[in-house]
Structure formats: structure tokens, C-alpha cells
Amino acid sequence: MKDFVFYNPTKVYFGPDQLPNLPKEILKYGSKVLLVYGGGSIKRIGLYDKIVKLAKDNNITLFELSGVEPNPMYTTVNKGVDICAKEKIDVLLAVGGGSSIDCAKGIAAAAKDESKDVWQIIKRGKEIDEALPIIAIPTTAATGSETDPMAVISNRDTEEKLLLSGPALYPRAAFENPENSYSLPSFQTACGSVDIFNHVVDKYYIVSGSTFDVVRGLQEAVMMAAVKWAPIAVKEPRNYEARANLQWAASLALDGILDGGTYHQTSCHPMEHQLSAYYDITHGLGLAILMPRWLTYILDDHTAPQIYRLGEKVFGVPSGLDTMQGAKEAIDAVANWCYVTLGLKSSLSALGIDGKHFDEMAKKACGGGYIDGPRKLYPEDVKKIYEMSLQEWQKVPVNS
Ligand code: NZQ
Ligand code: ZN
């Protein structure tokens, strides 16, 4: 088990009646606020009006950056940076999905940097230890951005989607109201739930050896919550228990608690970020397509016991099977959850993606080296996983 430091400063207000606490959290940092949001869902659900009223009643001045796109662009981030400089913004209020929260994080970092350009900061690759304060109100249960220190920003000119991270990017407060996601379309609910699941499976103790039971048990509980409640939220969008379980699972998946003692590596994420960089697809959908192929690719005598355990604990795969057979059933169960239960497409071809960029995407995913994880993945491995993802999902062959 690895030594670790646990640090998470985000204060979470959870539940439907917490929004009146927003002004006091904002006013800790000042009264000039840049409200960052997407294409209008926050207006349709009435959240925008509530925020505007609270601001007015508490002498908070709101400036706005709207139209943040899914897979947010650095150019949009830089527009927010300009507003911060011009209006001397004190605090960022991000309301929406991970894209809006990530955009606000990019703005927060670049506003404090001489360059005033988030892309330059990302390319520098340094941890962000200075940023404007951020408050987040998530409306999706997915990325965990509301309680984590990361943001993912895209550059369509260079077909890159890159990470910005550092302790200054933890939101100072997050207001998690599960009712905010009642209006989320079933496709986004499904994709967000796969994202939650993948955040955990990417750091699950897949290679046998030293494990940390308390963390492994928590990891399994979070994956079980995603697997159980996602189809319920898809069928019953206004089911509070389902939305609440998914909301908290999303935050727990990336707030650091589940990293304790693990060698936290993300295998599917760097591969997926190339898909959304090149083809602007929904992040969770890309993960759904890659994940069963990745598990199949890394399946061997070292990984089979833990993959089988995942199947037993999270999907109810029967005990007592031959280990390799149990692991294959576990992978099929993951695929079945994504493609049958949640109804997501199972191949890249179905999204109109072919192999023409796979060589460069695989190199970029490996960042000039390899992707670490239960098995090291070099560009040739990543390319094979992309190629496996072109075809519709087939049950893992018994003798493969
Ligand atoms: O733009 P609006 O109108 O708000 O519509 C959004 C958007 O079209 C809509 N939506 C959000 N909440 C809604 C809603 N529609 C109806 N009702 C609601 N309550 O959903 C669409 C997708 O929104 P987006 O913010 O893109 O979704 P998500 O939360 O899945 O965020 C995805 C982004 O986060 C990044 C992803 O790569 C992607 O760019 N990630 C961020 C991470 C982080 N910061 O830690 C980690 C993740 O692994 C991930 O990479
Ligand atoms: Zn993710």
C-alpha cells in the first residue's frame, strides 16, 4: 500500500434546500461574481433565476459568461479571463455540468497568471497553486469536478484535450442539489454514470497484491451505486434517491477518498480524451465504448482475480467460477450495463469514427511515453484498443 496525503478543502452543501447559503459563501471572497454556465439548461430548470434573486438580495454583482460548450474550448475560457480583468472579478460561480465547472477553473487559473491565456498555462504543465476562488453548482452527476482539483480543456485547432490541475482549483464550496439533474436527458444521465464508474474502475486494485480493504470497499460501494441507480434515474428522471446516490457517487469518485493507498492511474481517460478531442463526442460515451475493450486487453493471470472480484461484488457474477471465466463474465457484465441496460452505442463505427487518426491519437494518449496502470499501455497497445472498439461489442470469447 502506498503512503498518501488526503486533502480536500471543498465544503459541500448537499440537498434541495441549501441554496440560501450561497451568498454567505460568495461574500467570503467579495461581491463581484462571474457566473459561468452553458447553453441554457440552468435557465430552463429555474436555477438561474434563483441565483439572480439571491445575488440581488445580497448586493452581489453578477457578470456572466454563458455558452460554455461541452468539452470546453480554451478560447471560451480566455473570454472569461478578459471579463475577470475588466470587471475585477472576486469569485467565479460555475453552474452546470463538468464543462462549465472546468471552464470556470481554467478562468480562475488564467486570471491570476501573467499570460492571461489558459492554453499557455496548460502547456507549461505546472500545478496550479494560485487561482481566483471558485464555487460550483453541479447540474450533472458525472465528472466530480465540483470537489476535485482538475479541469479538462480542449483546443480544436490542435485536436488536443488536456488537463489542468492543482490545489488552487478545488472549489471552495459546492452546492449539490440532486433535483438539479431531474431535467438531465437520459443519454447524459447514462454517460455521466459511466464516467463515475470509470473514475473508480480506473483506480481499482486491479492487480492483485497489497490492497487496502477500507478503500477497496468504498470503491466497490461507489461503483455499485452507479450501476444500481443509473438505470433507475434513466427511467424515472425525478427519482430523488437515484439522483442523490449518483450525485454523491460522482463527488466521492474523484474527491481523493478513493485514492488512498492506490497507485492512482487512469487508463481509459487518456484514451477517451483523444476521442473527444478529435471527434467532440460525449466523454462518458467514449468511456463506455473503450472500457470493456481495455478490460479485455489487460486480462491475464495477474488481473483476472480482481476483475472477477469486481464482477462478483458489483454485478453479481456468481462465485466459484474458474477465475479467468469469472473475469470474462465480469467484463461482459460491464459491457451489458453500458450497452443494454443504459442503451449506449457499443462501437466507434456507430459514431462514424474510423481508424484514420488512430496512430496520432494513440501517441498523444501516451504523452510521449506510455499510459501507466494495471498494465503499461504503449501507443501500439492503445491503437489496438481503439481498433477493438470499432466493431460492435461481442461477448468475450471463452478461449481468448
Ligand atoms: O450547456 P447546457 O445547456 O447546460 O447543457 C448541458 C450540455 O449540453 C447539458 N446539461 C447539463 N446539466 C443539465 C443539462 N441538460 C438538462 N438538465 C441539466 N440539469 O448536458 C450537456 C453536457 O454537459 P457537460 O457539462 O459537458 O457534461 P459533463 O458534466 O458530463 O461534463 C463533461 C466534461 O467534463 C470533463 C469531460 O472531459 C468533459 O469535457 N471531465 C472533467 C473532469 C474533472 N474536472 O475532474 C473529469 C472527467 O473525467 C472529465 O474528463
Ligand atoms: Zn471522466
Short mmCIF file of C-alpha atoms and ligand atoms in Angstrom, two decimals, residues 38-41 44-45 68 70-72 97-100 102 105 139-140 142-143 145 148 150-152 161 180-181 183-185 188 195 199 254 269 273 283, ligand 1:
data_model
loop_
_atom_site.label_atom_id
_atom_site.label_comp_id
_atom_site.label_asym_id
_atom_site.label_seq_id
_atom_site.Cartn_x
_atom_site.Cartn_y
_atom_site.Cartn_z
CA GLY A 38 -23.54 26.53 -20.60
CA GLY A 39 -26.15 26.64 -23.30
CA GLY A 40 -29.19 27.46 -21.21
CA SER A 41 -30.25 24.38 -19.22
CA ARG A 44 -34.85 26.11 -18.18
CA ILE A 45 -34.70 24.50 -14.72
CA VAL A 68 -19.76 27.19 -22.43
CA PRO A 70 -19.49 20.55 -23.80
CA ASN A 71 -15.75 19.73 -23.96
CA PRO A 72 -14.99 23.41 -23.22
CA GLY A 97 -22.09 20.23 -15.87
CA GLY A 98 -18.40 19.42 -15.70
CA SER A 99 -17.79 21.55 -18.78
CA SER A 100 -18.96 24.76 -17.11
CA ASP A 102 -13.92 23.12 -15.77
CA LYS A 105 -11.43 26.57 -13.19
CA THR A 139 -26.26 20.02 -12.57
CA THR A 140 -24.91 16.67 -13.73
CA ALA A 142 -20.67 12.75 -13.63
CA THR A 143 -17.25 14.32 -13.57
CA SER A 145 -15.31 18.45 -10.91
CA ASP A 148 -11.77 17.87 -7.34
CA MET A 150 -8.83 19.28 -12.08
CA ALA A 151 -10.18 20.73 -15.30
CA VAL A 152 -10.07 19.39 -18.83
CA LYS A 161 -7.87 17.94 -24.81
CA ASN A 180 -30.88 19.96 -10.39
CA SER A 181 -30.32 16.86 -12.50
CA SER A 183 -34.02 17.53 -16.26
CA LEU A 184 -30.89 15.79 -17.49
CA PRO A 185 -31.64 13.81 -20.69
CA GLN A 188 -26.44 12.40 -20.39
CA ASP A 195 -17.99 8.36 -16.14
CA HIS A 199 -13.27 7.02 -12.47
CA LEU A 254 -12.75 11.90 -7.58
CA HIS A 269 -9.31 8.54 -19.56
CA HIS A 273 -9.77 12.33 -24.17
CA HIS A 283 -16.91 11.89 -22.63
O1 NZQ B 1 -24.87 23.60 -21.80
P1 NZQ B 1 -26.12 23.27 -21.08
O2 NZQ B 1 -27.32 23.96 -21.63
O3 NZQ B 1 -26.01 23.41 -19.58
O4 NZQ B 1 -26.44 21.70 -21.41
C1 NZQ B 1 -25.60 20.66 -20.96
C2 NZQ B 1 -24.78 20.02 -22.08
O5 NZQ B 1 -25.46 20.09 -23.31
C3 NZQ B 1 -26.47 19.52 -20.52
N1 NZQ B 1 -26.93 19.64 -19.13
C4 NZQ B 1 -26.16 19.78 -18.03
N2 NZQ B 1 -26.95 19.78 -16.94
C5 NZQ B 1 -28.22 19.66 -17.36
C6 NZQ B 1 -28.21 19.59 -18.77
N3 NZQ B 1 -29.34 19.47 -19.50
C7 NZQ B 1 -30.51 19.41 -18.83
N4 NZQ B 1 -30.59 19.46 -17.48
C8 NZQ B 1 -29.47 19.57 -16.72
N5 NZQ B 1 -29.58 19.56 -15.39
O6 NZQ B 1 -25.67 18.37 -20.62
C9 NZQ B 1 -24.74 18.55 -21.70
C10 NZQ B 1 -23.37 18.08 -21.26
O7 NZQ B 1 -22.85 18.94 -20.26
P2 NZQ B 1 -21.34 18.77 -19.76
O8 NZQ B 1 -21.05 19.80 -18.75
O9 NZQ B 1 -20.43 18.68 -20.94
O10 NZQ B 1 -21.40 17.29 -19.10
P3 NZQ B 1 -20.49 16.60 -18.00
O11 NZQ B 1 -20.88 17.01 -16.64
O12 NZQ B 1 -20.52 15.18 -18.32
O13 NZQ B 1 -19.00 17.19 -18.26
C11 NZQ B 1 -18.17 16.66 -19.25
C12 NZQ B 1 -16.85 17.41 -19.31
O14 NZQ B 1 -16.10 17.25 -18.09
C13 NZQ B 1 -14.80 16.68 -18.40
C14 NZQ B 1 -15.09 15.89 -19.65
O15 NZQ B 1 -13.92 15.53 -20.34
C15 NZQ B 1 -15.97 16.85 -20.42
O16 NZQ B 1 -15.21 17.85 -21.02
N6 NZQ B 1 -14.27 15.96 -17.25
C16 NZQ B 1 -13.87 16.67 -16.18
C17 NZQ B 1 -13.28 16.09 -15.09
C18 NZQ B 1 -12.82 16.88 -13.93
N7 NZQ B 1 -12.86 18.18 -13.96
O17 NZQ B 1 -12.38 16.31 -12.95
C19 NZQ B 1 -13.04 14.66 -15.01
C20 NZQ B 1 -13.79 13.87 -16.01
O18 NZQ B 1 -13.13 12.66 -16.19
C21 NZQ B 1 -13.99 14.53 -17.33
O19 NZQ B 1 -12.86 14.36 -18.18
#
